[in-house]
CSV table of C-alpha atoms in Angstrom, one decimal:
chain,number,residue,atom,x,y,z
A,1,MET,CA,132.7,89.3,128.3
A,2,PHE,CA,134.7,92.6,130.3
A,3,GLU,CA,136.7,91.3,132.9
A,4,GLN,CA,138.8,89.8,130.3
A,5,VAL,CA,139.9,93.1,129.7
A,6,GLU,CA,143.3,93.9,130.1
A,7,GLU,CA,145.1,97.2,131.4
A,8,TYR,CA,146.0,99.3,128.4
A,9,PRO,CA,149.4,101.4,128.0
A,10,VAL,CA,148.6,105.3,129.0
A,11,ASP,CA,149.7,107.7,127.2
A,12,PRO,CA,152.7,109.4,128.8
A,13,ILE,CA,151.4,113.1,128.0
A,14,MET,CA,148.0,111.9,129.8
A,15,ILE,CA,149.5,110.1,133.1
A,16,GLY,CA,151.4,114.0,133.0
A,17,ALA,CA,148.4,115.8,132.8
A,18,GLU,CA,146.9,113.0,135.7
A,19,TYR,CA,149.1,113.5,138.6
A,20,PHE,CA,148.8,117.4,138.7
A,21,ALA,CA,145.3,116.7,138.3
A,22,GLN,CA,145.5,114.4,141.6
A,23,ASP,CA,148.1,116.8,142.9
A,24,PRO,CA,146.2,118.5,146.2
A,25,ARG,CA,149.2,121.2,146.6
A,26,GLN,CA,147.9,125.0,145.3
A,27,ASP,CA,151.4,125.5,144.4
A,28,LYS,CA,152.1,123.2,141.7
A,29,LEU,CA,153.3,123.7,137.5
A,30,ASN,CA,152.4,122.5,135.0
A,31,LEU,CA,154.1,121.5,132.2
A,32,THR,CA,153.0,118.0,130.6
A,33,VAL,CA,149.9,118.6,127.9
A,34,GLY,CA,150.9,120.2,124.8
A,35,ILE,CA,149.3,123.7,124.1
A,36,TYR,CA,150.6,127.2,123.7
A,37,GLN,CA,149.7,129.7,126.2
A,38,ASP,CA,150.5,133.4,126.7
A,39,ALA,CA,152.0,134.8,129.2
A,40,GLN,CA,148.8,135.0,131.3
A,41,GLY,CA,148.2,130.8,130.7
A,42,GLN,CA,145.5,131.6,128.3
A,43,THR,CA,145.5,129.7,125.0
A,44,PRO,CA,143.4,132.1,122.9
A,45,VAL,CA,141.6,131.8,120.0
A,46,LEU,CA,143.4,133.8,117.0
A,47,LYS,CA,142.0,137.3,115.0
A,48,ALA,CA,142.6,135.5,112.5
A,49,VAL,CA,140.4,132.3,113.3
A,50,LYS,CA,137.6,134.5,114.4
A,51,GLN,CA,136.9,136.4,111.6
A,52,ALA,CA,137.0,133.2,109.0
A,53,GLU,CA,134.8,131.6,111.8
A,54,GLN,CA,132.3,134.6,111.3
A,55,ARG,CA,132.7,134.4,107.2
A,56,LEU,CA,131.8,131.0,107.9
A,57,VAL,CA,128.8,131.4,109.4
A,58,GLU,CA,127.8,133.6,106.8
A,59,SER,CA,128.3,132.4,104.1
A,60,GLN,CA,128.1,128.4,104.3
A,61,THR,CA,125.0,126.9,103.1
A,62,SER,CA,125.4,123.1,103.8
A,63,LYS,CA,126.5,120.7,107.4
A,64,SER,CA,126.7,117.6,104.1
A,65,TYR,CA,129.2,115.5,103.9
A,66,LEU,CA,132.2,115.9,102.2
A,67,ALA,CA,133.6,113.0,100.2
A,68,LEU,CA,135.7,110.8,101.9
A,69,THR,CA,139.1,112.5,101.2
A,70,GLY,CA,137.6,115.6,101.9
A,71,ASP,CA,137.9,119.2,100.6
A,72,VAL,CA,140.0,119.5,97.1
A,73,GLU,CA,140.6,122.9,97.1
A,74,TYR,CA,141.5,122.5,101.3
A,75,CYS,CA,144.1,120.2,100.5
A,76,ALA,CA,145.0,121.9,97.3
A,77,VAL,CA,145.9,125.3,99.0
A,78,LEU,CA,147.4,123.8,101.7
A,79,GLY,CA,149.7,121.0,99.8
A,80,HIS,CA,150.5,124.7,97.4
A,81,GLU,CA,151.0,126.1,100.9
A,82,ILE,CA,153.2,123.1,102.6
A,83,MET,CA,155.4,121.9,99.6
A,84,GLY,CA,155.4,125.0,97.2
A,85,ASP,CA,156.3,124.0,94.0
A,86,ALA,CA,156.4,120.3,94.5
A,87,TYR,CA,153.4,119.8,94.7
A,88,SER,CA,150.3,119.3,92.2
A,89,SER,CA,147.6,117.3,91.3
A,90,ASP,CA,149.1,114.1,90.7
A,91,TRP,CA,149.8,114.0,94.6
A,92,ILE,CA,147.4,111.9,97.0
A,93,ALA,CA,145.3,114.1,99.6
A,94,ALA,CA,143.1,114.1,102.2
A,95,GLN,CA,141.7,116.3,104.8
A,96,THR,CA,142.2,114.4,107.9
A,97,SER,CA,141.6,114.8,112.1
A,98,GLY,CA,144.3,116.1,112.7
A,99,GLY,CA,147.9,114.9,112.3
A,100,ALA,CA,146.6,111.6,114.8
A,101,VAL,CA,144.2,110.4,112.4
A,102,ALA,CA,146.5,111.2,109.4
A,103,LEU,CA,149.2,109.1,110.4
A,104,ARG,CA,146.9,106.3,111.5
A,105,VAL,CA,145.5,106.2,107.9
A,106,ILE,CA,149.1,106.0,107.0
A,107,ALA,CA,150.5,103.2,109.8
A,108,ASP,CA,147.2,101.1,108.6
A,109,PHE,CA,147.9,101.5,104.7
A,110,LEU,CA,152.0,100.1,105.7
A,111,ALA,CA,150.6,97.5,107.7
A,112,GLN,CA,148.5,96.1,105.3
A,113,MET,CA,151.1,95.9,102.5
A,114,PRO,CA,151.2,92.3,101.5
A,115,LYS,CA,154.8,92.5,102.3
A,116,LYS,CA,155.4,94.9,105.4
A,117,PRO,CA,157.8,97.7,105.6
A,118,THR,CA,159.7,98.5,108.8
A,119,VAL,CA,159.1,102.5,110.1
A,120,TRP,CA,162.8,103.4,111.5
A,121,LEU,CA,161.7,105.8,114.1
A,122,GLN,CA,163.7,108.3,116.1
A,123,SER,CA,164.0,108.0,119.4
A,124,PRO,CA,162.6,110.1,122.0
A,125,THR,CA,160.2,110.6,120.4
A,126,TYR,CA,156.6,111.9,119.0
A,127,GLY,CA,154.8,109.8,122.5
A,128,ASN,CA,151.2,108.7,120.9
A,129,TYR,CA,154.2,107.5,117.4
A,130,VAL,CA,154.1,103.9,119.2
A,131,PRO,CA,151.0,103.6,120.1
A,132,ILE,CA,149.4,104.4,116.4
A,133,LEU,CA,152.5,102.2,114.4
A,134,SER,CA,151.1,99.5,118.0
A,135,ALA,CA,147.5,99.3,117.3
A,136,ALA,CA,147.9,99.4,113.1
A,137,GLN,CA,150.3,96.5,113.6
A,138,ALA,CA,153.0,98.1,111.1
A,139,ASN,CA,156.5,97.1,112.3
A,140,PHE,CA,158.2,99.6,113.0
A,141,ARG,CA,162.3,99.4,115.6
A,142,SER,CA,163.9,103.1,116.9
A,143,LEU,CA,167.2,104.6,116.0
A,144,HIS,CA,168.7,106.5,119.0
A,145,TYR,CA,168.8,110.5,118.1
A,146,TYR,CA,168.9,112.3,121.0
A,147,ASP,CA,170.8,111.7,124.8
A,148,SER,CA,168.6,113.4,127.3
A,149,ILE,CA,171.2,113.6,129.7
A,150,ARG,CA,174.1,114.7,127.5
A,151,SER,CA,171.7,117.0,125.8
A,152,GLU,CA,172.2,116.5,122.6
A,153,LEU,CA,171.9,115.2,119.3
A,154,THR,CA,173.4,111.5,118.6
A,155,PHE,CA,172.7,112.0,114.9
A,156,ASP,CA,176.0,109.5,114.0
A,157,GLU,CA,174.5,106.5,116.1
A,158,MET,CA,171.2,107.5,114.4
A,159,LEU,CA,173.3,107.7,110.9
A,160,ASP,CA,174.7,104.0,110.8
A,161,GLY,CA,171.4,102.5,112.1
A,162,LEU,CA,169.4,103.5,109.0
A,163,ARG,CA,172.1,101.7,107.4
A,164,ALA,CA,170.2,98.3,108.7
A,165,ALA,CA,167.4,99.0,106.7
A,166,SER,CA,166.0,98.0,103.7
A,167,PRO,CA,164.9,98.7,100.8
A,168,GLY,CA,161.3,100.3,100.6
A,169,ASP,CA,161.7,100.6,104.4
A,170,VAL,CA,159.8,103.9,105.7
A,171,PHE,CA,162.0,106.7,108.2
A,172,LEU,CA,159.3,108.9,109.7
A,173,MET,CA,160.8,111.8,111.0
A,174,GLN,CA,159.2,115.6,112.4
A,175,GLY,CA,160.3,118.6,110.5
A,176,ALA,CA,160.3,121.5,112.6
A,177,CYS,CA,160.7,121.8,116.4
A,178,HIS,CA,161.1,118.4,117.4
A,179,ASN,CA,159.0,116.7,120.0
A,180,PRO,CA,159.5,115.9,122.5
A,181,THR,CA,163.4,117.2,122.6
A,182,GLY,CA,163.4,120.4,120.8
A,183,ALA,CA,166.8,119.8,118.8
A,184,ASP,CA,166.3,120.1,114.5
A,185,MET,CA,168.8,118.5,112.7
A,186,THR,CA,171.2,121.1,111.2
A,187,SER,CA,171.0,121.7,107.3
A,188,GLU,CA,173.7,119.4,106.8
A,189,GLN,CA,172.9,117.2,108.5
A,190,ILE,CA,169.6,117.0,106.7
A,191,ALA,CA,171.3,115.9,104.0
A,192,ALA,CA,173.8,113.1,105.3
A,193,LEU,CA,170.3,112.2,106.1
A,194,LEU,CA,168.6,112.3,102.9
A,195,ASP,CA,171.5,111.1,101.0
A,196,ILE,CA,171.0,107.8,103.1
A,197,LEU,CA,167.6,107.5,102.5
A,198,GLU,CA,168.0,107.8,99.0
A,199,GLU,CA,171.0,105.9,98.8
A,200,ARG,CA,169.0,103.1,100.4
A,201,GLY,CA,166.3,103.1,98.6
A,202,ILE,CA,164.2,104.0,102.2
A,203,VAL,CA,160.6,105.9,101.7
A,204,PRO,CA,160.7,109.8,103.4
A,205,TRP,CA,157.0,110.2,105.8
A,206,ILE,CA,157.5,113.9,107.4
A,207,ASP,CA,155.2,114.6,110.4
A,208,LEU,CA,154.5,118.9,111.2
A,209,ALA,CA,153.4,118.9,114.1
A,210,TYR,CA,154.5,122.6,114.3
A,211,LEU,CA,155.4,125.0,111.1
A,212,GLY,CA,155.9,128.6,112.0
A,213,PHE,CA,157.2,127.8,115.6
A,214,ALA,CA,161.4,127.7,114.3
A,215,ARG,CA,161.9,130.1,112.6
A,216,SER,CA,158.6,130.9,110.0
A,217,PHE,CA,156.0,129.1,108.5
A,218,ASP,CA,156.9,129.2,105.0
A,219,ALA,CA,160.5,129.2,107.1
A,220,ASP,CA,160.0,125.7,108.5
A,221,CYS,CA,157.9,124.4,105.2
A,222,ASP,CA,162.2,124.0,103.4
A,223,LEU,CA,162.2,120.5,104.7
A,224,ALA,CA,158.8,119.2,103.2
A,225,ARG,CA,159.9,121.1,100.1
A,226,GLN,CA,163.0,119.3,100.0
A,227,ILE,CA,161.5,115.8,100.0
A,228,ALA,CA,158.5,115.9,98.0
A,229,LYS,CA,161.2,118.0,94.8
A,230,ARG,CA,163.7,115.2,95.8
A,231,PHE,CA,161.9,111.6,96.4
A,232,PRO,CA,159.8,109.9,94.2
A,233,GLU,CA,158.0,108.2,97.1
A,234,CYS,CA,157.1,110.7,99.9
A,235,ILE,CA,154.8,110.6,102.8
A,236,VAL,CA,153.0,114.2,104.3
A,237,CYS,CA,151.3,114.2,107.7
A,238,ILE,CA,149.5,117.6,109.1
A,239,THR,CA,148.4,119.2,112.0
A,240,LEU,CA,147.2,122.8,112.3
A,241,SER,CA,146.5,122.4,115.5
A,242,LYS,CA,149.3,124.9,116.9
A,243,SER,CA,150.3,126.8,114.1
A,244,PHE,CA,146.2,128.2,114.3
A,245,GLY,CA,145.4,126.9,117.5
A,246,LEU,CA,142.5,125.1,116.5
A,247,TYR,CA,143.1,122.5,118.9
A,248,ARG,CA,139.8,121.1,119.2
A,249,ASP,CA,138.5,121.5,116.0
A,250,ARG,CA,140.7,119.2,114.3
A,251,ALA,CA,142.2,120.6,111.2
A,252,GLY,CA,144.8,118.3,109.6
A,253,ALA,CA,145.9,116.2,106.1
A,254,LEU,CA,148.3,113.9,105.1
A,255,PHE,CA,149.3,114.0,101.2
A,256,VAL,CA,151.0,110.5,99.4
A,257,LYS,CA,153.7,111.2,96.4
A,258,THR,CA,153.4,108.3,94.3
A,259,ARG,CA,155.3,106.7,91.1
A,260,THR,CA,152.5,107.1,88.4
A,261,PRO,CA,151.5,103.4,87.9
A,262,ASP,CA,151.0,103.3,91.2
A,263,ARG,CA,149.4,106.3,92.4
A,264,ASN,CA,144.9,105.0,91.2
A,265,ARG,CA,145.6,102.6,93.9
A,266,VAL,CA,147.4,103.7,96.5
A,267,LYS,CA,144.7,106.3,96.8
A,268,ARG,CA,141.8,103.8,96.3
A,269,ALA,CA,143.1,101.7,99.5
A,270,VAL,CA,144.0,105.1,101.4
A,271,THR,CA,140.1,106.2,100.8
A,272,ALA,CA,138.8,102.4,101.8
A,273,ILE,CA,141.5,102.6,105.0
A,274,VAL,CA,139.8,106.6,105.7
A,275,ARG,CA,136.3,105.1,105.1
A,276,SER,CA,136.9,102.4,107.7
A,277,GLY,CA,137.9,103.9,110.5
A,278,ALA,CA,137.5,108.6,110.8
A,279,SER,CA,135.3,107.6,107.7
A,280,HIS,CA,134.5,111.3,106.7
A,281,ALA,CA,136.1,114.3,108.3
A,282,PRO,CA,135.2,117.6,110.0
A,283,ASP,CA,135.3,120.3,108.6
A,284,HIS,CA,135.2,123.8,110.5
A,285,GLY,CA,138.7,123.3,111.5
A,286,CYS,CA,139.7,123.1,107.9
A,287,SER,CA,137.7,125.5,106.5
A,288,VAL,CA,139.0,128.0,108.4
A,289,VAL,CA,142.8,127.1,107.6
A,290,ARG,CA,141.2,127.3,103.8
A,291,THR,CA,139.5,130.9,104.4
A,292,ILE,CA,142.7,132.5,105.9
A,293,LEU,CA,145.1,131.2,103.9
A,294,GLN,CA,143.0,132.3,100.5
A,295,ASP,CA,142.8,135.5,102.3
A,296,PRO,CA,146.0,138.3,101.8
A,297,LYS,CA,144.7,139.9,104.7
A,298,LEU,CA,143.3,137.6,107.2
A,299,LYS,CA,146.9,135.6,106.4
A,300,ALA,CA,148.9,138.5,106.9
A,301,LEU,CA,146.6,138.5,110.5
A,302,TRP,CA,147.5,135.1,111.1
A,303,GLN,CA,150.7,135.4,109.9
A,304,ASP,CA,151.1,138.1,112.7
A,305,GLU,CA,150.1,136.1,115.3
A,306,LEU,CA,152.0,133.0,114.8
A,307,GLU,CA,155.1,135.4,114.7
A,308,GLN,CA,154.1,136.4,118.1
A,309,MET,CA,153.8,133.1,119.3
A,310,ARG,CA,156.6,132.1,118.1
A,311,ASP,CA,158.9,135.0,119.6
A,312,ARG,CA,156.9,134.3,123.1
A,313,VAL,CA,158.6,130.8,123.1
A,314,ALA,CA,161.7,132.0,122.2
A,315,GLN,CA,162.1,134.7,125.0
A,316,MET,CA,161.0,131.7,127.5
A,317,ARG,CA,163.7,130.0,126.4
A,318,GLU,CA,165.7,133.2,126.8
A,319,THR,CA,164.7,133.9,130.4
A,320,ILE,CA,164.9,130.8,131.7
A,321,VAL,CA,168.2,130.6,130.2
A,322,LYS,CA,169.8,133.8,131.6
A,323,ALA,CA,168.2,133.5,134.8
A,324,GLU,CA,169.7,130.5,135.5
A,325,GLN,CA,173.0,132.1,135.1
A,326,ASP,CA,172.2,135.1,137.1
A,327,THR,CA,171.2,133.0,140.0
A,328,TYR,CA,173.7,130.5,139.5
A,329,GLY,CA,176.4,131.2,137.2
A,330,THR,CA,176.2,127.9,135.4
A,331,GLY,CA,175.0,126.9,131.9
A,332,THR,CA,172.5,123.9,132.7
A,333,LEU,CA,170.2,124.9,130.9
A,334,ALA,CA,171.8,126.7,128.4
A,335,PHE,CA,170.8,124.1,125.5
A,336,LEU,CA,167.4,125.9,125.6
A,337,GLY,CA,168.7,128.9,124.0
A,338,ARG,CA,169.5,126.9,120.9
A,339,GLN,CA,166.7,124.8,120.7
A,340,LYS,CA,163.1,125.3,118.8
A,341,GLY,CA,159.2,125.1,119.7
A,342,MET,CA,157.3,124.2,122.3
A,343,PHE,CA,159.7,120.9,123.9
A,344,SER,CA,163.0,120.3,125.8
A,345,LEU,CA,163.9,117.4,127.9
A,346,LEU,CA,165.4,118.3,130.8
A,347,PRO,CA,168.8,116.3,131.7
A,348,LEU,CA,167.5,114.7,134.3
A,349,THR,CA,167.5,110.8,135.2
A,350,LYS,CA,164.5,108.8,136.6
A,351,SER,CA,164.9,108.9,140.5
A,352,GLN,CA,166.1,113.5,139.4
A,353,GLU,CA,162.8,113.4,137.6
A,354,VAL,CA,160.7,112.5,139.6
A,355,ALA,CA,161.3,114.6,142.6
A,356,LEU,CA,161.7,117.4,140.6
A,357,THR,CA,157.8,116.5,141.1
A,358,ARG,CA,157.3,115.7,144.8
A,359,ASP,CA,160.1,117.9,146.3
A,360,HIS,CA,159.5,121.4,144.1
A,361,GLY,CA,155.6,120.3,143.0
A,362,ILE,CA,156.9,120.6,138.8
A,363,HIS,CA,154.8,118.2,137.1
A,364,VAL,CA,156.9,116.9,133.5
A,365,VAL,CA,156.0,114.2,130.8
A,366,GLN,CA,157.8,110.8,132.0
A,367,GLY,CA,161.8,111.6,130.3
A,368,GLY,CA,161.4,115.0,131.2
A,369,ARG,CA,160.0,116.3,128.2
A,370,ILE,CA,158.6,119.9,130.2
A,371,ASN,CA,156.4,123.5,127.6
A,372,VAL,CA,157.9,126.0,127.8
A,373,ALA,CA,155.1,127.4,126.1
A,374,ARG,CA,152.8,126.9,129.8
A,375,LEU,CA,155.5,128.8,131.4
A,376,ARG,CA,155.1,132.6,133.3
A,377,GLU,CA,157.7,134.8,133.7
A,378,GLN,CA,157.1,134.1,136.8
A,379,ASP,CA,157.4,130.3,137.5
A,380,VAL,CA,160.5,130.9,135.9
A,381,LEU,CA,162.6,130.6,137.9
A,382,TRP,CA,161.2,128.0,140.6
A,383,LEU,CA,161.7,126.0,137.4
A,384,VAL,CA,165.7,127.1,137.7
A,385,ARG,CA,165.8,126.4,141.8
A,386,ALA,CA,163.9,122.8,141.5
A,387,VAL,CA,166.0,121.9,138.5
A,388,GLN,CA,169.7,122.9,140.1
A,389,ASP,CA,168.4,121.7,143.5
A,390,VAL,CA,166.6,118.0,142.1
A,391,MET,CA,170.4,118.0,140.4
A,392,ALA,CA,173.0,118.7,143.2
A,393,ASP,CA,171.5,115.5,145.3
């Protein structure tokens, strides 16, 4: 039987991590996997998380299953935190195992409709969207969002392409700190995009993965709040891996806003899809988040720690730009200082990207994505010199 199994496409991030592990050199640099690291190269457990976990150890009385859609209190607290006054108990909410499960539930939901809507993607975009949508057998198309060689948005081209969408289609976008480009839309561009979505009856689907890494957690929720207030139908998926450092504990959620006559049917559909897949979400990470958000002192501590993470990433971007200017007097990487979050795309051709790893031991995700948060001070000049070298050939 198993001889019939064909080769499955492998996540480019996992390929990059595997190549790094196989590289026998001691002098090598891993900028692939999307986790935050501090100046010592560690991914710390936040103090606020440790304190919340201790409270749970002392107070939790059961490990019984939650409802299929998870902890109602967690969903309510998080929904109000993200969407503000635009959120209410009328929304359909589900606690999920990180953001990927939230995305998959919605992908299945859309694919199971009698008339499948088309999901419109920004390209380049998060590497797991296409595998998730493909596995669900959902319809999707891509719109050119960013030119990696020029290091700039192709926003007008994206809008022009979106005019081909039909009413009832879905536009999947990211909130702050776009992955993999690091290039977010301006407020004016967001306004123009939302106008097009509203005009054409396209449903916004926003994926929030890096809240707090652009400005602040509250400020980074702005786009979700605009969408939640403006549109009668919308989808919000959230992962808290980065914002709370809860990578392995899989804290996430999905929220769906519907018109009143559709609410119960949509809720039953979401619940059925959850049951047939993840069934019950793990609760530890979500309980940690709920505990932090409900306690003013813990929340303030967490916000301070999140600010420190955000500042380190921003400072690393500035350090790269300055190192290149001081060493070469050029601005090839100046765009890094204008972008936000952990990720950016180096302006490299495929052959230059290969040379970066082959000749300099710097491993990146296919397409040139680097995780700025994995750099240490002593790595910056290494990266700058390597980029200059491969681009000179």
